[in-house]
XYZ file of C-alpha atoms in Angstrom:
462
model
C 21.258 -119.281 -164.204
C 17.768 -117.513 -163.350
C 17.209 -114.419 -165.161
C 14.926 -111.546 -164.081
C 12.368 -109.981 -166.321
C 11.816 -106.573 -166.297
C 8.338 -105.298 -167.370
C 7.814 -102.325 -169.077
C 4.353 -100.283 -167.619
C 3.741 -98.925 -170.850
C 2.561 -101.793 -172.090
C 3.552 -104.641 -169.848
C 6.497 -105.887 -172.733
C 9.516 -108.028 -171.134
C 12.125 -104.403 -171.792
C 14.834 -106.808 -170.076
C 15.971 -109.492 -169.230
C 19.032 -110.770 -167.367
C 20.805 -113.674 -166.222
C 20.929 -113.019 -162.263
C 24.408 -113.044 -160.368
C 25.764 -115.941 -159.394
C 27.616 -116.614 -156.431
C 31.022 -116.963 -158.412
C 30.577 -113.884 -159.850
C 29.283 -111.517 -156.646
C 32.602 -113.634 -154.848
C 34.465 -111.886 -157.862
C 33.214 -108.939 -158.270
C 33.523 -108.776 -154.032
C 37.658 -109.919 -154.592
C 38.065 -107.276 -157.796
C 37.206 -104.891 -155.642
C 39.391 -105.443 -152.588
C 42.606 -105.691 -155.007
C 41.693 -102.496 -156.989
C 41.370 -100.306 -153.819
C 44.935 -99.520 -153.271
C 45.611 -98.235 -156.109
C 42.523 -96.099 -156.702
C 43.025 -94.685 -153.488
C 46.431 -94.032 -154.037
C 45.967 -91.573 -157.494
C 46.336 -88.723 -157.001
C 42.834 -86.089 -155.672
C 42.661 -84.546 -158.981
C 43.289 -87.571 -161.571
C 40.367 -88.886 -159.768
C 38.002 -86.492 -159.695
C 39.072 -85.679 -163.610
C 38.360 -89.963 -164.445
C 35.155 -89.460 -162.348
C 33.921 -86.345 -164.978
C 34.767 -87.757 -168.257
C 32.518 -90.807 -166.853
C 29.336 -88.047 -165.848
C 30.027 -86.233 -169.170
C 29.952 -89.622 -171.503
C 26.082 -89.934 -169.741
C 25.418 -86.645 -170.115
C 26.202 -86.560 -173.453
C 23.964 -89.749 -174.530
C 20.738 -88.561 -171.964
C 18.734 -89.163 -174.628
C 19.893 -92.158 -175.154
C 19.268 -92.751 -171.501
C 15.919 -91.232 -171.441
C 14.144 -93.323 -173.782
C 15.441 -96.532 -172.046
C 14.149 -95.359 -168.744
C 10.833 -94.216 -169.896
C 10.223 -98.066 -171.322
C 12.111 -99.149 -168.099
C 9.521 -97.181 -165.572
C 7.161 -95.143 -167.299
C 8.220 -91.584 -166.917
C 6.421 -89.331 -170.035
C 9.483 -88.620 -172.317
C 8.961 -85.329 -171.767
C 10.606 -85.515 -168.566
C 12.966 -88.192 -168.464
C 16.045 -86.609 -170.048
C 16.216 -84.214 -167.593
C 16.801 -86.570 -164.799
C 20.155 -86.818 -166.801
C 21.166 -83.242 -168.201
C 20.021 -81.156 -164.971
C 19.555 -82.883 -161.620
C 22.820 -85.553 -162.225
C 24.356 -83.377 -164.020
C 24.036 -80.861 -161.167
C 24.857 -83.557 -158.500
C 27.644 -85.012 -159.755
C 29.660 -82.188 -160.440
C 29.057 -80.177 -157.503
C 30.251 -83.270 -155.385
C 33.295 -83.471 -157.685
C 33.928 -79.842 -157.646
C 33.920 -79.479 -153.795
C 36.236 -82.270 -153.121
C 39.391 -80.586 -152.437
C 37.411 -78.932 -149.287
C 35.506 -81.917 -148.380
C 38.003 -84.186 -148.020
C 41.237 -80.926 -146.919
C 42.469 -81.874 -143.667
C 41.676 -80.891 -140.517
C 44.360 -78.938 -138.917
C 44.016 -77.476 -135.391
C 45.573 -74.719 -133.576
C 48.991 -74.278 -133.448
C 51.556 -76.108 -130.861
C 54.864 -75.403 -130.458
C 56.888 -78.539 -131.388
C 53.938 -80.781 -132.824
C 52.306 -81.034 -136.354
C 48.719 -82.165 -135.906
C 45.553 -82.504 -138.302
C 43.647 -85.069 -139.012
C 42.828 -86.359 -142.730
C 40.071 -88.661 -144.376
C 40.517 -91.826 -145.576
C 38.028 -93.603 -148.196
C 36.474 -96.885 -146.694
C 37.071 -98.577 -149.242
C 34.079 -100.496 -150.711
C 30.829 -99.051 -150.800
C 27.697 -100.600 -151.968
C 25.015 -99.012 -152.967
C 21.369 -100.101 -153.262
C 19.388 -97.743 -155.424
C 15.424 -97.551 -156.131
C 13.566 -97.310 -159.963
C 12.098 -94.354 -159.166
C 14.613 -91.615 -160.058
C 17.443 -93.951 -160.693
C 20.168 -92.246 -162.057
C 19.669 -89.571 -158.656
C 19.564 -91.550 -156.072
C 22.861 -93.390 -156.985
C 25.065 -90.103 -158.085
C 23.902 -89.154 -155.008
C 26.415 -91.865 -153.334
C 28.308 -93.935 -156.902
C 30.320 -90.879 -157.326
C 31.830 -88.894 -154.265
C 32.152 -92.654 -153.207
C 34.385 -93.417 -155.664
C 35.918 -89.412 -156.026
C 37.204 -89.727 -152.196
C 39.036 -92.630 -152.858
C 36.763 -96.344 -152.352
C 35.536 -98.708 -154.827
C 31.951 -98.979 -155.855
C 30.111 -102.147 -155.622
C 25.979 -101.100 -157.582
C 22.759 -102.757 -156.811
C 20.174 -101.448 -158.888
C 16.460 -102.370 -158.787
C 15.709 -104.859 -161.261
C 13.182 -102.501 -162.452
C 15.838 -100.393 -164.055
C 18.420 -101.990 -164.595
C 20.198 -100.663 -167.855
C 21.240 -98.065 -165.185
C 23.655 -99.892 -163.531
C 24.887 -101.281 -166.850
C 25.090 -97.885 -168.343
C 27.133 -96.529 -165.434
C 29.955 -99.266 -165.962
C 29.836 -98.487 -170.079
C 30.199 -94.673 -168.887
C 33.344 -95.430 -165.841
C 34.888 -98.171 -168.500
C 35.153 -95.558 -171.828
C 36.512 -93.193 -168.982
C 39.409 -95.289 -168.265
C 38.710 -96.222 -164.620
C 40.882 -99.122 -163.631
C 39.841 -102.803 -163.086
C 37.442 -103.263 -160.271
C 37.127 -99.862 -158.752
C 33.230 -99.527 -160.137
C 30.934 -102.454 -160.942
C 27.687 -103.641 -160.399
C 25.400 -106.936 -160.094
C 22.342 -107.996 -160.616
C 21.051 -109.653 -157.841
C 18.128 -110.461 -155.472
C 17.880 -109.652 -151.274
C 19.620 -112.767 -150.458
C 22.095 -111.670 -151.934
C 22.557 -108.461 -151.015
C 22.135 -109.897 -147.502
C 25.540 -111.768 -147.623
C 27.533 -109.402 -149.674
C 26.205 -106.851 -146.403
C 28.129 -110.112 -144.024
C 31.437 -109.638 -145.934
C 33.663 -108.442 -144.637
C 35.039 -106.518 -147.870
C 31.961 -104.699 -147.809
C 33.332 -101.507 -146.561
C 29.502 -99.356 -146.053
C 26.117 -99.530 -147.462
C 24.045 -96.369 -149.125
C 20.255 -97.962 -148.907
C 17.508 -96.480 -151.087
C 14.286 -97.748 -150.523
C 11.454 -98.361 -148.502
C 11.244 -99.172 -144.051
C 11.188 -102.486 -144.982
C 14.122 -102.627 -147.070
C 15.681 -100.440 -144.393
C 15.248 -102.336 -141.508
C 16.311 -105.517 -143.569
C 20.040 -103.537 -144.296
C 20.424 -103.224 -140.826
C 19.721 -106.287 -139.832
C 22.107 -107.965 -142.755
C 25.084 -105.032 -140.872
C 24.364 -106.000 -137.204
C 27.178 -108.156 -136.730
C 28.993 -105.643 -137.866
C 31.017 -102.829 -137.098
C 30.181 -100.662 -140.556
C 27.920 -97.363 -141.998
C 24.374 -97.707 -143.469
C 23.455 -94.517 -144.877
C 19.424 -95.042 -144.791
C 17.090 -92.497 -146.831
C 13.542 -94.442 -146.772
C 10.697 -92.109 -147.596
C 8.526 -89.872 -146.307
C 4.997 -88.356 -146.499
C 5.908 -84.785 -146.993
C 3.582 -81.488 -146.158
C 3.469 -78.794 -147.399
C 1.517 -75.771 -145.985
C 0.031 -72.519 -147.068
C -0.167 -69.524 -145.646
C -2.572 -66.602 -146.232
C 0.064 -64.598 -147.723
C 1.061 -67.264 -150.108
C 1.283 -66.057 -153.540
C -1.460 -68.667 -154.828
C -0.558 -68.429 -158.721
C 2.786 -69.303 -157.816
C 1.859 -71.556 -155.145
C -1.147 -73.529 -156.811
C 1.223 -74.364 -159.839
C 4.889 -75.150 -157.449
C 2.249 -77.447 -155.267
C 0.513 -79.444 -157.766
C 4.418 -80.277 -160.002
C 5.639 -81.148 -156.112
C 2.616 -83.752 -156.085
C 1.997 -84.884 -159.388
C 5.455 -85.419 -161.235
C 6.955 -88.276 -161.475
C 2.665 -89.774 -160.704
C 3.939 -89.218 -157.158
C 6.299 -91.334 -157.167
C 9.071 -89.545 -155.110
C 10.437 -89.512 -152.037
C 9.906 -85.997 -151.624
C 7.259 -85.680 -153.698
C 4.040 -83.160 -151.921
C 1.287 -85.977 -150.163
C -0.346 -84.000 -148.336
C -1.272 -80.163 -148.381
C -2.520 -77.829 -145.077
C -3.573 -75.324 -145.774
C -5.633 -71.600 -144.126
C -7.956 -71.290 -143.823
C -8.562 -67.349 -145.495
C -7.267 -69.413 -148.559
C -8.417 -72.535 -148.749
C -11.592 -72.754 -150.684
C -9.607 -70.912 -153.602
C -6.875 -72.579 -152.836
C -8.599 -75.793 -153.408
C -10.555 -74.830 -156.973
C -7.667 -73.501 -158.248
C -5.408 -76.137 -157.453
C -8.064 -78.656 -158.888
C -8.489 -77.117 -162.244
C -4.633 -77.074 -162.867
C -4.807 -80.935 -162.124
C -7.767 -81.652 -164.892
C -5.403 -80.558 -167.810
C -2.447 -83.103 -166.921
C -1.887 -85.654 -170.058
C -2.405 -89.805 -168.606
C -1.103 -91.621 -171.118
C 1.642 -93.496 -172.824
C 4.889 -91.904 -171.514
C 6.492 -93.114 -175.001
C 4.343 -90.008 -176.807
C 5.840 -85.676 -176.327
C 2.877 -84.627 -175.807
C 1.656 -87.316 -172.405
C 2.109 -85.678 -168.761
C 1.251 -87.747 -166.857
C 2.495 -91.595 -167.011
C 1.486 -95.320 -165.439
C 3.129 -96.051 -162.277
C 5.882 -98.465 -161.619
C 3.661 -101.435 -161.678
C 0.064 -102.697 -161.773
C 0.260 -103.548 -157.726
C 1.432 -100.137 -156.836
C -1.313 -98.458 -158.823
C -3.780 -100.928 -157.223
C -2.096 -99.253 -153.195
C -3.678 -96.034 -154.562
C -6.940 -96.897 -155.362
C -6.662 -99.064 -152.438
C -5.856 -95.440 -150.278
C -8.825 -93.347 -152.248
C -10.930 -95.695 -151.894
C -10.805 -95.679 -148.164
C -10.601 -92.109 -147.548
C -14.295 -91.745 -149.368
C -15.304 -94.685 -146.796
C -14.453 -92.773 -144.135
C -15.999 -89.110 -145.737
C -13.227 -88.005 -147.796
C -14.475 -86.108 -150.836
C -12.517 -87.133 -154.575
C -12.560 -83.678 -156.623
C -11.521 -85.390 -159.920
C -13.512 -87.679 -162.072
C -11.437 -90.039 -163.155
C -13.602 -90.778 -166.546
C -11.466 -86.933 -167.261
C -8.527 -89.689 -168.350
C -9.995 -92.486 -170.191
C -6.655 -94.011 -169.939
C -7.060 -94.809 -166.363
C -8.053 -98.190 -166.168
C -8.767 -100.799 -163.514
C -5.804 -103.405 -163.556
C -3.550 -101.727 -165.097
C -0.549 -99.249 -163.448
C -2.403 -96.278 -165.841
C -4.254 -94.139 -162.622
C -5.957 -90.965 -162.737
C -4.510 -88.378 -160.520
C -7.017 -87.353 -157.599
C -7.369 -84.521 -154.584
C -8.939 -85.158 -151.755
C -10.605 -83.141 -149.179
C -12.230 -83.677 -146.516
C -9.428 -86.064 -145.327
C -7.755 -86.591 -141.604
C -5.083 -88.399 -139.804
C -7.354 -91.428 -139.361
C -7.527 -91.667 -142.859
C -4.228 -93.899 -144.532
C -4.357 -91.180 -147.763
C -2.607 -88.663 -145.068
C -0.069 -91.084 -142.988
C 0.877 -93.850 -144.704
C 3.178 -93.454 -147.773
C 1.768 -92.945 -150.732
C 4.060 -92.659 -154.121
C 1.438 -92.564 -156.674
C -0.684 -89.351 -158.410
C -2.938 -88.092 -154.878
C -3.073 -85.327 -152.621
C -5.066 -84.547 -149.982
C -5.687 -81.297 -148.894
C -7.046 -80.170 -145.300
C -8.113 -76.427 -144.077
C -6.550 -75.291 -141.059
C -6.767 -72.499 -138.307
C -3.491 -71.092 -138.300
C 0.519 -71.665 -137.317
C 0.010 -74.108 -134.602
C -2.001 -76.677 -136.284
C -0.457 -76.343 -139.329
C 3.108 -77.634 -137.205
C 0.961 -80.089 -135.381
C -0.249 -81.742 -138.091
C 3.098 -81.845 -140.089
C 5.232 -83.546 -137.245
C 2.324 -86.005 -136.917
C 3.358 -88.406 -139.485
C 6.258 -91.307 -138.414
C 8.125 -89.638 -141.663
C 10.662 -87.033 -141.518
C 12.064 -85.743 -145.088
C 10.947 -82.534 -146.388
C 8.625 -80.481 -145.284
C 7.710 -76.576 -146.971
C 5.934 -73.313 -146.154
C 4.127 -70.870 -149.078
C 4.872 -67.726 -148.001
C 5.966 -64.713 -148.435
C 7.992 -64.022 -144.973
C 11.109 -65.821 -144.354
C 11.199 -65.186 -140.746
C 8.498 -66.693 -140.334
C 9.554 -69.274 -142.146
C 12.236 -69.571 -140.803
C 10.667 -69.713 -137.146
C 7.994 -72.744 -138.546
C 10.786 -74.086 -140.065
C 12.355 -74.494 -136.701
C 9.999 -76.579 -134.947
C 9.448 -78.851 -137.481
C 10.725 -82.595 -137.767
C 12.815 -82.528 -140.864
C 15.430 -82.949 -142.391
C 14.607 -80.109 -144.689
C 12.184 -77.602 -145.009
C 11.833 -75.612 -148.144
C 10.310 -72.135 -148.873
C 8.302 -71.603 -151.731
C 9.844 -74.825 -153.600
C 9.733 -78.611 -152.848
C 10.772 -82.089 -154.171
C 14.208 -80.465 -154.754
C 17.591 -81.305 -153.645
C 20.702 -78.751 -153.766
C 23.899 -80.253 -154.209
C 25.431 -78.774 -151.808
C 22.475 -78.702 -148.960
C 22.940 -81.738 -146.986
C 20.199 -84.304 -147.807
C 19.347 -86.282 -144.525
C 15.584 -86.859 -142.748
C 14.443 -88.237 -139.134
C 11.845 -90.635 -137.612
C 10.900 -93.973 -139.953
C 13.091 -91.495 -143.461
C 15.983 -92.902 -142.167
C 19.728 -91.429 -140.975
C 22.911 -90.217 -142.402
C 23.982 -87.937 -145.123
C 24.530 -87.870 -148.907
C 25.357 -84.512 -151.099
C 27.162 -81.259 -149.421
C 30.464 -81.506 -147.739
C 28.715 -83.069 -145.208
C 28.055 -86.334 -147.687
C 31.822 -86.802 -148.023
C 32.350 -87.352 -144.465
C 29.366 -90.534 -144.385
C 32.044 -92.216 -147.360
C 35.377 -91.499 -145.726
C 36.735 -92.839 -142.066
C 39.446 -89.448 -140.229
C 42.674 -90.380 -138.808
C 44.232 -87.755 -136.681
C 48.009 -87.350 -137.408
C 50.158 -86.301 -133.989
C 53.532 -85.513 -134.580
C 55.895 -84.744 -132.085
C 59.060 -82.861 -133.464
C 62.449 -83.664 -132.091
C-alpha cells in the first residue's frame, strides 16, 4: 500500500509514516458506520453523553503526551500546545456535551385541543469530519463531539500533517467503550475523500480548511442532497479606536496576530488604528513583537515556532516582498531573530506600515506571523476598510464604549464581532462566517441543528 510521511517543521525529519487507507478499508469503514447507526442512536442521550465525556476526559488526562506530539507534527511551541487540549478542547467538549438535552429537546408549539404536536431532532446518520493541522483538536472537536452526542456515527479524516490526532481520538473512544463503528478515522487523500462524499452512506460533511478545499467539497456533494458545513478561513480585521486602553489593546492584538505563528483562521491579519493613537500604538506594538523568541518549539523558552512547512513561510515572504516593493515599510529587522532562515519554515515576525488594499498582505489570507497596520480618520473609514474583504469570519473592536461597538458591529460583515478580545471561540456562541469564509454553524445550541434533521409529529386524539 502507498504511504505518506509527516515531515516535522521542527527539524525536517520524518515524524510519522503511515499507510494510506485502501479502497477496501474505506468501504469497510463506511459499512461499519452504517451498521452502527441504529444501536448508537437508540442509546438514551444520557448514555451517549457519558460515553463521549469519558473519551474527552481520557484525552485531557494525556495532554502532555498529545502536546509533545502536536509540537513535533506542526511546530507550535511546547509552551503553548498543552492548552489546546486542557483549555480549548476541554471547554468546547464539556459545553457541547452539557447543553445536549436542551439543544436536542423537542420543540412543542402552543397547545391545540385534540392533538399532540411536537418537532423532534434526529441524527443525520454518518458525519464525515475533515479537519486541518493548524488547530487539529479545536477544529475537530467542534463537530466530532456534538455529532456523536446527537446520535450520529463519525468518520474523521485528519490532515496528514497531524495524523496522530485521529489515532488518539480512536484510542480515547475505544477506552471509553463506544461500540464498534461509532467513531472511526481514515488516513486518505483528496480523491478518496471525494468518493466518500459521493457515497450514500455519508450524510453530512463538516470541513475546515481552504477556500479551494471548500469548493472541492461542494463539488463532490453536488449530486447529493446532503449538508456541508464549511469553515474556510479569514482575513480578520481589528479596529483600534481613539479611546482604547492601549496597554491592554497592544498586548492582545499582538497575541491575536502572532500566536501559533499567525496560523489561525481567526488570527488578526490587518489592523486599522485611529489617527489620534496611531503613532503610539505602532511604537508599542513593534516593541512587544520584538520580544518574541523564535526557535526550536520543543524548547520551553520558545514563544514563536516555525510555520508548518517551508512553502508556507515562502508565501509569507512573498507577501512581505510584494508589499515593500509597493511602498510598505517593514518595522522589524529580521536580524533580531537569528533562527529565521531562507529555505526553512523559520520566519521572523513582521509588522508592516504604509500598507493599502492594493497589497495582497491586506487582502489575501496570510496564515503567518505578519500584520499590516493602517491609519484611519474614524469609524466610517474603518468600517469601509474592514468590510473590503472577500472573507467574513471575525472582526475585533478595541474601545471602552460598548454602545459604539454594538452600533459598529451591526454594520460589519462577519460571523463574529469581538470587543476587546480576538482569536477565541466561545462555545456558547455560534461559530460561523459569511462570504468566502463559508457557511454553516458549529458550537452553541445552533451547532446541533446542522448535525440533526427535524421530524414533525402531528398526532390526533380519538
